[in-house]
Coordinates of C-alpha atoms in Angstrom, one line a residue:
X1 CA 109.7 172.0 59.8
X2 CA 111.8 173.4 62.6
X3 CA 115.3 172.3 63.3
X4 CA 114.1 170.7 66.5
X5 CA 111.4 168.8 64.7
X6 CA 113.9 167.6 62.0
X7 CA 116.2 166.4 64.8
X8 CA 113.3 164.5 66.5
X9 CA 112.3 163.0 63.2
X10 CA 115.8 161.9 62.4
X11 CA 116.1 160.3 65.9
X12 CA 112.8 158.5 65.5
X13 CA 113.9 157.2 62.0
X14 CA 117.2 155.9 63.5
X15 CA 115.3 154.2 66.4
X16 CA 112.8 152.7 64.0
X17 CA 115.5 151.3 61.7
X18 CA 117.4 149.9 64.7
X19 CA 114.2 148.1 65.9
X20 CA 113.5 146.8 62.4
X21 CA 117.1 145.6 62.1
X22 CA 116.8 143.8 65.5
X23 CA 113.6 142.2 64.5
X24 CA 115.0 141.1 61.2
X25 CA 118.1 139.7 63.0
X26 CA 115.9 138.0 65.6
X27 CA 113.7 136.6 62.9
X28 CA 116.7 135.1 61.2
X29 CA 117.5 133.1 64.4
X30 CA 114.2 132.6 66.2
X31 CA 111.6 132.4 63.5
X32 CA 112.7 129.0 62.1
X33 CA 112.2 127.6 65.6
X34 CA 108.9 129.3 66.2
X35 CA 107.5 128.5 62.8
X36 CA 109.2 125.1 62.9
X37 CA 109.3 122.9 65.9
X38 CA 107.2 124.9 68.3
X39 CA 104.6 125.4 65.6
X40 CA 104.4 121.7 64.8
X41 CA 104.3 120.7 68.5
X42 CA 101.5 123.2 69.2
X43 CA 99.6 122.0 66.1
X44 CA 99.7 118.4 67.4
X45 CA 98.6 119.4 70.9
X46 CA 95.8 121.6 69.7
X47 CA 94.5 118.8 67.4
X48 CA 94.5 116.3 70.2
X49 CA 95.0 113.6 67.6
X50 CA 98.2 111.8 66.7
X51 CA 98.6 109.9 63.4
X52 CA 101.3 107.6 64.8
X53 CA 99.2 106.3 67.7
X54 CA 96.7 103.4 67.5
X55 CA 94.6 105.3 70.0
X56 CA 94.9 108.5 68.1
X57 CA 92.8 110.7 70.3
X58 CA 94.7 111.8 73.4
X59 CA 92.2 114.4 74.7
X60 CA 92.4 113.2 78.3
X61 CA 96.2 113.5 78.3
X62 CA 96.3 116.9 76.5
X63 CA 96.6 119.0 79.7
X64 CA 99.7 117.0 80.9
X65 CA 101.2 117.0 77.3
X66 CA 100.8 120.8 77.0
X67 CA 102.3 121.3 80.5
X68 CA 105.2 119.1 79.6
X69 CA 106.1 121.0 76.4
X70 CA 105.3 124.4 77.9
X71 CA 108.0 123.7 80.5
X72 CA 110.4 123.2 77.6
X73 CA 109.2 126.3 75.6
X74 CA 107.6 123.9 73.1
X75 CA 110.9 122.5 72.0
X76 CA 111.9 118.9 71.5
X77 CA 112.2 116.8 74.7
X78 CA 113.5 113.4 73.4
X79 CA 115.3 114.3 70.2
X80 CA 117.9 116.9 69.1
X81 CA 120.1 116.9 72.2
X82 CA 123.2 115.1 73.5
X83 CA 121.1 112.7 75.6
X84 CA 118.6 111.8 73.0
X85 CA 119.7 108.3 72.3
X86 CA 120.0 107.4 76.0
X87 CA 116.7 108.9 77.1
X88 CA 114.7 107.6 74.2
X89 CA 116.1 104.1 74.6
X90 CA 115.3 104.2 78.3
X91 CA 111.7 105.4 77.6
X92 CA 111.2 102.6 75.1
X93 CA 112.5 100.0 77.6
X94 CA 110.1 101.5 80.2
X95 CA 107.1 101.0 77.9
X96 CA 108.3 97.5 76.8
X97 CA 108.3 96.3 80.4
X98 CA 104.8 97.5 81.1
X99 CA 103.8 93.9 81.8
X100 CA 105.9 93.8 85.0
X101 CA 103.4 96.3 86.4
X102 CA 100.4 94.3 85.2
X103 CA 99.8 96.7 82.3
X104 CA 99.6 95.9 78.6
X105 CA 102.6 96.8 76.4
X106 CA 100.6 97.3 73.2
X107 CA 98.6 100.1 74.8
X108 CA 101.7 102.3 74.6
X109 CA 102.6 101.8 70.9
X110 CA 106.0 100.3 71.7
X111 CA 106.4 98.5 68.4
X112 CA 105.7 101.6 66.4
X113 CA 108.0 103.7 68.5
X114 CA 110.8 101.2 68.2
X115 CA 110.4 101.0 64.5
X116 CA 110.6 104.8 64.1
X117 CA 113.3 105.2 66.7
X118 CA 116.5 105.1 64.7
X119 CA 115.0 107.0 61.7
X120 CA 113.9 109.7 64.2
X121 CA 117.4 110.0 65.6
X122 CA 118.8 110.5 62.1
X123 CA 116.3 113.2 61.1
X124 CA 117.7 116.5 59.8
X125 CA 117.4 119.4 62.3
X126 CA 114.9 121.2 60.0
X127 CA 112.6 118.1 59.6
X128 CA 110.3 119.9 62.0
X129 CA 107.1 118.0 61.4
X130 CA 108.7 114.5 61.6
X131 CA 110.7 115.5 64.6
X132 CA 107.6 116.9 66.4
X133 CA 105.5 113.8 65.5
X134 CA 108.0 111.3 67.0
X135 CA 108.8 113.4 70.0
X136 CA 105.1 114.0 70.9
X137 CA 104.2 110.4 70.2
X138 CA 106.8 109.2 72.7
X139 CA 105.6 111.8 75.2
X140 CA 102.0 110.7 75.0
X141 CA 103.0 107.1 75.4
X142 CA 105.0 107.8 78.5
X143 CA 102.3 110.0 80.0
X144 CA 99.7 107.3 79.3
X145 CA 101.9 104.6 80.9
X146 CA 102.6 106.7 84.1
X147 CA 99.0 107.8 84.4
X148 CA 97.8 104.2 84.2
X149 CA 100.5 103.1 86.6
X150 CA 99.6 105.6 89.3
X151 CA 95.8 106.1 88.9
X152 CA 94.7 102.9 87.1
X153 CA 93.0 102.5 83.8
X154 CA 89.4 102.3 85.0
X155 CA 87.2 104.8 87.1
X156 CA 86.2 102.6 90.1
X157 CA 82.9 104.5 90.5
X158 CA 82.0 103.5 86.9
X159 CA 81.9 99.8 88.0
X160 CA 80.3 100.5 91.4
X161 CA 83.4 100.5 93.5
X162 CA 82.5 103.4 95.9
X163 CA 86.0 104.4 96.8
X164 CA 86.9 107.9 98.0
X165 CA 87.9 110.1 95.0
X166 CA 91.1 112.1 95.1
X167 CA 90.5 115.8 95.5
X168 CA 93.3 116.7 93.2
X169 CA 96.2 115.3 91.2
X170 CA 98.6 113.6 93.6
X171 CA 101.6 113.7 91.2
X172 CA 102.9 116.2 88.7
X173 CA 103.7 114.0 85.7
X174 CA 105.1 116.8 83.4
X175 CA 107.6 117.9 86.1
X176 CA 108.6 114.3 86.9
X177 CA 109.3 113.6 83.2
X178 CA 111.1 116.9 82.6
X179 CA 113.3 116.4 85.7
X180 CA 114.0 112.8 84.7
X181 CA 115.0 113.9 81.2
X182 CA 117.4 116.4 82.7
X183 CA 119.0 113.9 85.0
X184 CA 118.8 111.0 82.5
X185 CA 116.9 108.9 85.1
X186 CA 113.9 107.9 82.9
X187 CA 114.3 104.3 84.0
X188 CA 113.4 105.3 87.6
X189 CA 110.0 106.9 86.7
X190 CA 107.9 103.8 87.7
X191 CA 109.4 103.9 91.2
X192 CA 108.2 107.5 91.6
X193 CA 104.6 106.9 90.5
X194 CA 103.6 103.3 91.4
X195 CA 101.5 102.7 94.5
X196 CA 103.7 102.6 97.6
X197 CA 101.5 100.1 99.5
X198 CA 103.5 97.0 100.5
X199 CA 100.6 94.9 99.1
X200 CA 101.3 96.3 95.6
X201 CA 105.0 95.6 95.9
X202 CA 104.4 92.0 96.9
X203 CA 101.9 91.5 94.1
X204 CA 104.3 92.9 91.6
X205 CA 106.9 90.3 92.7
X206 CA 104.3 87.6 92.6
X207 CA 103.3 88.6 89.1
X208 CA 106.8 88.1 87.8
X209 CA 107.0 84.7 89.5
X210 CA 103.6 83.4 88.4
X211 CA 104.1 84.6 84.8
X212 CA 107.3 82.6 84.7
X213 CA 105.6 79.5 86.2
X214 CA 102.8 79.8 83.6
X215 CA 105.3 80.0 80.8
X216 CA 107.5 77.1 81.9
X217 CA 104.9 74.7 83.3
X218 CA 103.2 72.1 81.3
X219 CA 99.4 72.3 81.5
X220 CA 98.0 69.9 84.1
X221 CA 94.4 68.7 84.5
X222 CA 93.5 66.5 87.4
X223 CA 90.6 64.1 87.0
X224 CA 89.0 63.0 90.2
X225 CA 85.8 61.0 90.7
X226 CA 84.1 61.9 94.0
X227 CA 86.9 62.5 96.5
X228 CA 90.5 61.5 96.7
X229 CA 91.5 61.0 100.4
X230 CA 94.9 60.6 102.1
X231 CA 96.3 57.1 101.7
X232 CA 94.4 56.3 98.5
X233 CA 95.9 55.7 95.1
X234 CA 95.6 57.7 91.9
X235 CA 97.5 57.6 88.6
X236 CA 98.0 61.3 88.3
X237 CA 99.7 61.9 91.7
X238 CA 103.1 62.3 90.1
X239 CA 101.8 65.1 87.9
X240 CA 100.1 66.7 90.9
X241 CA 103.3 66.6 92.9
X242 CA 105.2 68.2 90.1
X243 CA 102.5 70.9 89.8
X244 CA 102.6 71.7 93.5
X245 CA 106.5 71.9 93.5
X246 CA 106.3 74.5 90.7
X247 CA 103.9 76.6 92.8
X248 CA 106.1 76.3 95.9
X249 CA 103.5 74.3 97.9
X250 CA 105.6 71.1 98.0
X251 CA 109.3 70.7 98.5
X252 CA 111.2 69.0 95.6
X253 CA 112.2 66.2 98.0
X254 CA 108.6 65.1 98.2
X255 CA 108.0 64.8 94.4
X256 CA 106.6 61.5 93.3
X257 CA 108.4 59.7 90.5
X258 CA 106.5 59.5 87.2
X259 CA 107.6 55.8 86.9
X260 CA 105.2 54.7 89.6
X261 CA 102.2 53.1 88.0
X262 CA 99.6 53.7 90.7
X263 CA 101.2 56.0 93.3
X264 CA 99.9 56.5 96.8
X265 CA 98.5 59.8 98.1
X266 CA 101.4 60.2 100.7
X267 CA 101.4 62.3 103.9
X268 CA 103.9 64.7 102.3
X269 CA 101.7 65.2 99.3
X270 CA 98.7 65.7 101.5
X271 CA 100.6 68.6 103.3
X272 CA 101.3 70.2 99.9
X273 CA 97.6 69.9 99.0
X274 CA 96.6 71.5 102.3
X275 CA 98.9 74.4 101.7
X276 CA 97.4 74.8 98.2
X277 CA 93.9 74.6 99.6
X278 CA 94.7 77.2 102.3
X279 CA 96.0 79.6 99.6
X280 CA 92.9 79.2 97.5
X281 CA 90.2 79.8 100.1
X282 CA 89.4 76.1 100.5
X283 CA 89.0 73.9 103.6
X284 CA 92.5 72.7 104.2
X285 CA 91.7 69.1 105.0
X286 CA 93.9 67.4 102.4
X287 CA 90.9 65.7 100.7
X288 CA 90.7 66.5 97.0
X289 CA 87.1 67.0 96.1
X290 CA 85.4 68.9 93.2
X291 CA 86.3 72.3 94.7
X292 CA 90.0 71.5 95.1
X293 CA 90.2 69.8 91.7
X294 CA 88.6 72.9 90.1
X295 CA 91.2 75.2 91.7
X296 CA 94.1 72.9 90.6
X297 CA 92.7 72.9 87.0
X298 CA 92.3 76.6 86.8
X299 CA 94.8 77.8 84.1
X300 CA 97.9 79.5 85.6
X301 CA 97.4 82.3 83.0
X302 CA 94.1 83.0 84.8
X303 CA 96.0 83.3 88.1
X304 CA 98.3 85.8 86.3
X305 CA 95.2 87.8 85.3
X306 CA 93.9 87.8 88.8
X307 CA 97.1 89.3 90.1
X308 CA 97.0 92.0 87.4
X309 CA 93.4 92.8 88.4
X310 CA 94.4 93.1 92.0
X311 CA 97.2 95.5 91.1
X312 CA 94.8 97.6 89.1
X313 CA 92.4 97.9 92.0
X314 CA 95.2 99.0 94.4
X315 CA 95.9 101.9 92.0
X316 CA 92.4 103.2 92.6
X317 CA 93.0 103.8 96.3
X318 CA 93.8 107.4 97.3
X319 CA 96.9 107.9 99.4
X320 CA 96.0 106.3 102.7
X321 CA 96.8 108.1 105.9
X322 CA 99.5 106.7 108.2
X323 CA 98.1 104.8 111.2
X324 CA 95.4 102.3 112.1
X325 CA 93.1 100.9 109.5
X326 CA 90.5 98.1 109.2
X327 CA 90.3 96.3 105.9
X328 CA 87.8 93.7 104.9
X329 CA 88.5 91.7 101.7
X330 CA 85.1 90.5 100.7
X331 CA 85.9 87.4 98.6
X332 CA 88.5 86.4 101.1
X333 CA 85.9 86.5 103.9
X334 CA 88.6 88.0 106.1
X335 CA 89.2 91.2 108.1
X336 CA 92.6 92.7 109.0
X337 CA 92.9 95.4 111.7
X338 CA 96.3 97.0 111.2
X339 CA 98.2 99.3 113.5
X340 CA 100.1 100.9 110.6
X341 CA 98.8 100.7 107.1
X342 CA 102.3 101.2 105.8
X343 CA 103.8 98.4 107.8
X344 CA 101.5 95.4 107.6
X345 CA 104.2 93.0 109.0
X346 CA 103.5 93.8 112.6
X347 CA 100.6 94.1 115.0
X348 CA 97.8 92.6 112.8
X349 CA 94.5 91.4 114.2
X350 CA 93.1 88.9 111.6
X351 CA 89.8 87.2 111.7
X352 CA 87.2 85.5 109.5
X353 CA 84.0 87.3 108.5
X354 CA 80.7 86.6 106.9
X355 CA 79.7 88.9 104.0
X356 CA 76.6 89.5 101.9
X357 CA 75.0 86.8 99.8
X358 CA 76.3 86.7 96.3
X359 CA 73.1 86.8 94.4
X360 CA 71.0 89.4 96.2
X361 CA 72.7 91.0 99.2
X362 CA 76.2 91.9 98.1
X363 CA 78.4 93.7 100.6
X364 CA 79.5 97.0 98.9
X365 CA 83.0 98.2 98.3
X366 CA 83.4 101.4 100.3
X367 CA 85.7 103.7 102.4
X368 CA 84.5 105.3 105.6
X369 CA 85.5 106.3 109.1
X370 CA 84.6 104.2 112.1
X371 CA 83.3 106.7 114.6
X372 CA 81.6 104.7 117.4
X373 CA 80.9 101.3 118.9
X374 CA 77.6 100.2 120.4
X375 CA 77.6 97.5 123.0
X376 CA 74.4 95.3 123.5
X377 CA 72.7 97.0 120.5
X378 CA 69.0 96.8 119.5
X379 CA 68.4 95.5 116.0
X380 CA 65.8 97.6 114.2
X381 CA 64.1 95.2 111.7
X382 CA 64.2 96.5 108.1
X383 CA 60.9 97.2 106.4
X384 CA 61.3 94.5 103.8
X385 CA 61.9 91.8 106.4
X386 CA 59.0 93.1 108.4
X387 CA 56.7 93.0 105.4
X388 CA 57.9 89.7 103.9
X389 CA 58.7 87.6 107.0
X390 CA 57.4 89.0 110.3
X391 CA 53.9 90.3 109.5
X392 CA 52.8 87.0 107.8
X393 CA 53.9 85.1 110.9
X394 CA 52.2 87.5 113.3
X395 CA 48.9 86.9 111.5
X396 CA 49.0 83.2 112.4
X397 CA 51.2 83.4 115.5
X398 CA 50.6 86.5 117.7
X399 CA 53.4 85.3 120.1
X400 CA 56.0 85.2 117.4
X401 CA 57.7 88.5 118.4
X402 CA 58.0 87.4 122.0
X403 CA 59.6 84.2 121.0
X404 CA 62.3 86.1 119.0
X405 CA 62.9 88.6 121.8
X406 CA 61.3 91.3 119.6
X407 CA 58.9 94.1 120.4
X408 CA 56.7 96.7 118.6
X409 CA 57.7 100.3 119.2
X410 CA 56.3 103.6 118.1
X411 CA 58.4 106.0 116.1
X412 CA 59.4 107.7 119.3
X413 CA 61.0 104.4 120.4
X414 CA 58.4 103.5 123.1
X415 CA 57.4 99.8 123.3
X416 CA 53.6 99.2 122.7
X417 CA 51.5 96.0 123.2
X418 CA 51.1 93.6 120.3
X419 CA 47.5 93.7 119.2
X420 CA 45.4 94.2 116.1
X421 CA 45.8 97.9 116.3
X422 CA 49.6 97.9 116.6
X423 CA 49.8 95.2 113.9
X424 CA 47.8 97.5 111.6
X425 CA 50.1 100.4 112.3
X426 CA 53.0 98.1 111.5
X427 CA 51.5 97.5 108.1
X428 CA 51.0 101.3 107.6
X429 CA 54.6 102.0 108.6
X430 CA 53.6 104.0 111.7
X431 CA 55.2 101.5 114.1
X432 CA 58.3 99.4 113.7
X433 CA 59.8 96.2 115.2
X434 CA 63.1 95.9 117.0
X435 CA 64.9 93.0 118.6
X436 CA 66.0 93.6 122.2
X437 CA 69.7 93.2 123.2
X438 CA 70.7 89.7 124.3
X439 CA 72.3 86.5 123.3
X440 CA 69.9 85.9 120.4
X441 CA 70.1 89.4 119.0
X442 CA 71.0 89.3 115.3
X443 CA 73.8 91.9 115.8
X444 CA 75.2 89.9 118.7
X445 CA 76.7 91.9 121.6
X446 CA 78.5 94.7 119.7
X447 CA 78.3 96.6 116.4
X448 CA 80.9 98.9 114.9
X449 CA 79.6 102.0 113.1
X450 CA 81.2 103.9 110.2
X451 CA 78.5 106.1 108.7
X452 CA 78.1 105.4 104.9
X453 CA 75.4 105.6 102.3
X454 CA 74.8 101.9 102.2
X455 CA 74.1 101.7 105.9
X456 CA 76.3 98.7 106.5
X457 CA 78.4 98.0 109.5
X458 CA 80.5 95.4 111.3
X459 CA 78.9 93.4 114.0
X460 CA 78.9 90.3 116.3
X461 CA 76.6 87.4 115.6
X462 CA 75.0 84.5 117.5
X463 CA 75.4 82.3 114.3
X464 CA 79.0 81.3 115.0
X465 CA 78.9 78.0 113.1
X466 CA 79.1 79.8 109.8
X467 CA 82.7 80.9 110.4
X468 CA 83.8 77.3 110.0
X469 CA 82.8 77.2 106.4
X470 CA 85.2 78.0 103.6
X471 CA 82.7 80.1 101.7
X472 CA 81.0 82.6 103.9
X473 CA 78.5 84.8 102.0
X474 CA 75.4 84.4 104.1
X475 CA 74.5 87.9 105.4
X476 CA 72.1 90.6 104.0
X477 CA 75.0 93.0 103.3
X478 CA 76.6 93.8 106.7
X479 CA 79.8 92.0 107.8
X480 CA 79.7 89.7 110.7
X481 CA 83.0 89.3 112.6
X482 CA 84.4 86.1 114.2
X483 CA 86.1 87.8 117.1
X484 CA 84.2 91.0 118.1
X485 CA 86.0 91.2 121.4
X486 CA 89.4 91.5 119.7
X487 CA 88.1 94.0 117.2
X488 CA 86.7 96.1 120.1
X489 CA 90.0 96.0 121.9
X490 CA 91.7 97.1 118.7
X491 CA 89.2 100.0 118.2
X492 CA 89.4 101.2 121.8
X493 CA 93.1 100.8 122.2
X494 CA 94.6 103.6 124.3
X495 CA 91.2 105.0 125.0
X496 CA 91.0 105.6 128.7
X497 CA 89.4 102.8 130.8
X498 CA 88.5 100.7 127.8
X499 CA 90.7 97.7 128.5
X500 CA 89.9 94.1 127.7
X501 CA 88.0 93.6 131.0
X502 CA 85.9 96.7 130.5
X503 CA 85.0 95.6 127.0
X504 CA 84.0 92.1 128.2
X505 CA 81.9 93.6 131.0
X506 CA 80.1 95.9 128.5
X507 CA 79.3 92.8 126.4
X508 CA 77.8 91.1 129.4
X509 CA 75.7 94.1 130.5
X510 CA 72.0 94.2 129.7
X511 CA 72.3 97.9 128.9
X512 CA 72.9 99.4 125.5
X513 CA 75.9 101.6 125.5
X514 CA 77.5 103.8 122.9
X515 CA 81.2 104.6 123.0
X516 CA 82.5 107.3 120.6
X517 CA 86.1 106.8 119.3
X518 CA 88.5 109.5 120.2
X519 CA 90.3 108.8 117.0
X520 CA 88.1 107.6 114.1
X521 CA 89.6 104.6 112.3
X522 CA 89.5 104.3 108.4
X523 CA 87.5 101.3 107.2
X524 CA 88.0 99.9 103.8
X525 CA 85.6 97.2 102.4
X526 CA 87.7 96.0 99.4
X527 CA 87.3 93.4 96.7
X528 CA 90.3 91.5 95.3
X529 CA 90.6 87.9 94.4
X530 CA 94.3 87.9 95.0
X531 CA 96.0 88.9 98.2
X532 CA 99.4 88.4 99.9
X533 CA 98.6 87.8 103.5
X534 CA 100.6 88.7 106.6
X535 CA 102.5 85.3 106.4
X536 CA 103.6 86.2 102.9
X537 CA 101.4 83.6 101.3
X538 CA 99.9 84.5 97.9
X539 CA 96.2 83.6 98.1
X540 CA 93.6 83.3 95.5
X541 CA 89.8 83.5 96.1
X542 CA 86.7 82.8 94.2
X543 CA 85.1 85.7 92.3
X544 CA 81.9 85.4 94.3
X545 CA 80.3 88.6 93.0
X546 CA 81.6 88.4 89.4
X547 CA 83.6 91.7 89.9
X548 CA 86.7 90.3 88.1
X549 CA 84.6 89.7 85.0
X550 CA 83.2 93.2 85.1
X551 CA 86.7 94.7 85.5
X552 CA 88.1 92.6 82.6
X553 CA 85.4 93.9 80.3
X554 CA 86.0 97.5 81.4
X555 CA 89.7 97.1 80.7
X556 CA 89.0 96.0 77.1
X557 CA 87.8 99.5 76.2
X558 CA 91.4 100.8 76.4
X559 CA 90.4 104.5 76.8
X560 CA 92.5 107.1 78.5
X561 CA 91.1 107.7 82.0
X562 CA 89.5 111.1 82.3
X563 CA 91.0 113.2 85.1
X564 CA 87.6 114.8 85.6
X565 CA 86.2 111.4 86.6
X566 CA 88.8 110.7 89.4
X567 CA 89.7 114.1 90.7
X568 CA 86.5 115.6 92.1
X569 CA 86.7 117.7 95.2
X570 CA 83.0 117.2 95.9
X571 CA 83.2 113.5 95.1
X572 CA 84.0 112.4 98.6
X573 CA 81.0 110.7 100.1
X574 CA 79.6 112.6 103.1
X575 CA 79.6 110.8 106.4
X576 CA 75.8 110.3 106.9
X577 CA 74.3 109.3 110.3
X578 CA 74.2 105.5 110.5
X579 CA 70.7 104.2 109.8
X580 CA 69.8 101.4 112.2
X581 CA 67.6 99.5 109.8
X582 CA 70.2 97.7 107.7
X583 CA 69.8 94.0 107.6
X584 CA 72.7 92.2 109.3

């Protein structure tokens, strides 16, 4: 071996020994951590199962859990630092107060985490497995809580609520948690993730109030035979007045003394009952019949549940764009046209509506964009009505179509005479029937189109008497509006010549006219049996379609909501051309 080679070999040996020495030195410092905490944390994340949690499988939260610990180099987040006690206590308080958000505390293993809290703080630094188990258990619980609070616990599409899906995650939970840990602001996390809608905030306040009322109030059941009218006597009126005072529908000054043997139904108490009736979707006439008695006798705990279900449904809504919106609450039989969805306290057009029949023609929950209005529309009769109702009448009464201002048209839209040949082609589906524009048209004088898969729309109606009823589910699926002129003015606001007079003129004209909206308006057909109206009244409505029952059953499953089911970029329903054949 040459001198040069010996020198090179010696240099290489020195370099190798130096590297080996460095690695051994590094191993003495880093290996315990890598083979200790990080190894145990990675083992738990990879397993997607946690022995501490009642719902051990956390597969649907694994991505966020891994992202959270990856940002901390797979080291402890809650334990083993100067802020451990403060941050962990704040997180436990957060989970313990889940009920204030309409969520269930037991879903987040609060009792177990509290029980293991102090022992976990006292663990030795090398108790890697036990430290990792507690730290990750708390992280999963916090992730579950925040995910439930922001997105909800149920996939709305799974229970036929056809809301627009989010295209991607709207919040970064791992970053929010990591930053809150660094700043020791864990208690502020709910404010960062809960829905920002004013309606949600008002319901959250109402939930606290009603839960307190339910806890403090004595159960009250009113027994009424037939109807109790103003001025009449009833032995339970003292209890009724106390009940209404607790709900805020009657001032304390109007309470009836329990010492009265057969108290009178006073004008003051009548006013309290009217307010109660108005808040419960009943005719506010002050007369207590079976419907009002049933609403009074509904347990307050059920009202608490209704508020919780309403809050859950609001979590499903994607972030709504700022600006004008039209909202129909189906069980409330009401429509709100709002200038600014984020400020519902000003410029609201509110009106009664008629929705689909409960048993067979339910109005769907949906989100769409109103794109045009049609004045003096034709109504194209749907095939099932043509088959079941019109054709049998035509067989016995050839003049039936004329009496209904209807006509037979070819598929090209050209009217044809009513005779045996055209009737046969109707039966074959070659021809169709439509109702001409006019005062008797089933769609009234204007319809509002927002293309959707269910082919429903808002429209006027000649059957105005139905709006005076407290329960208004009479249509075949579309929504009839009480004040179509006001809705048209709202939709066409700031659109050129379309002022109030021009709209009224178009609704008097015999000519069908389509007006495209320069700025499409978001339309939401929603379903919630609890709602805080523009006058700040907490209202409750009958569950006419049974959706509350379905949601309650879905919530019993207590599974983590899959991100794949609620973040689908292709899940947004396409805006299809409006089909004219939907039954009004």
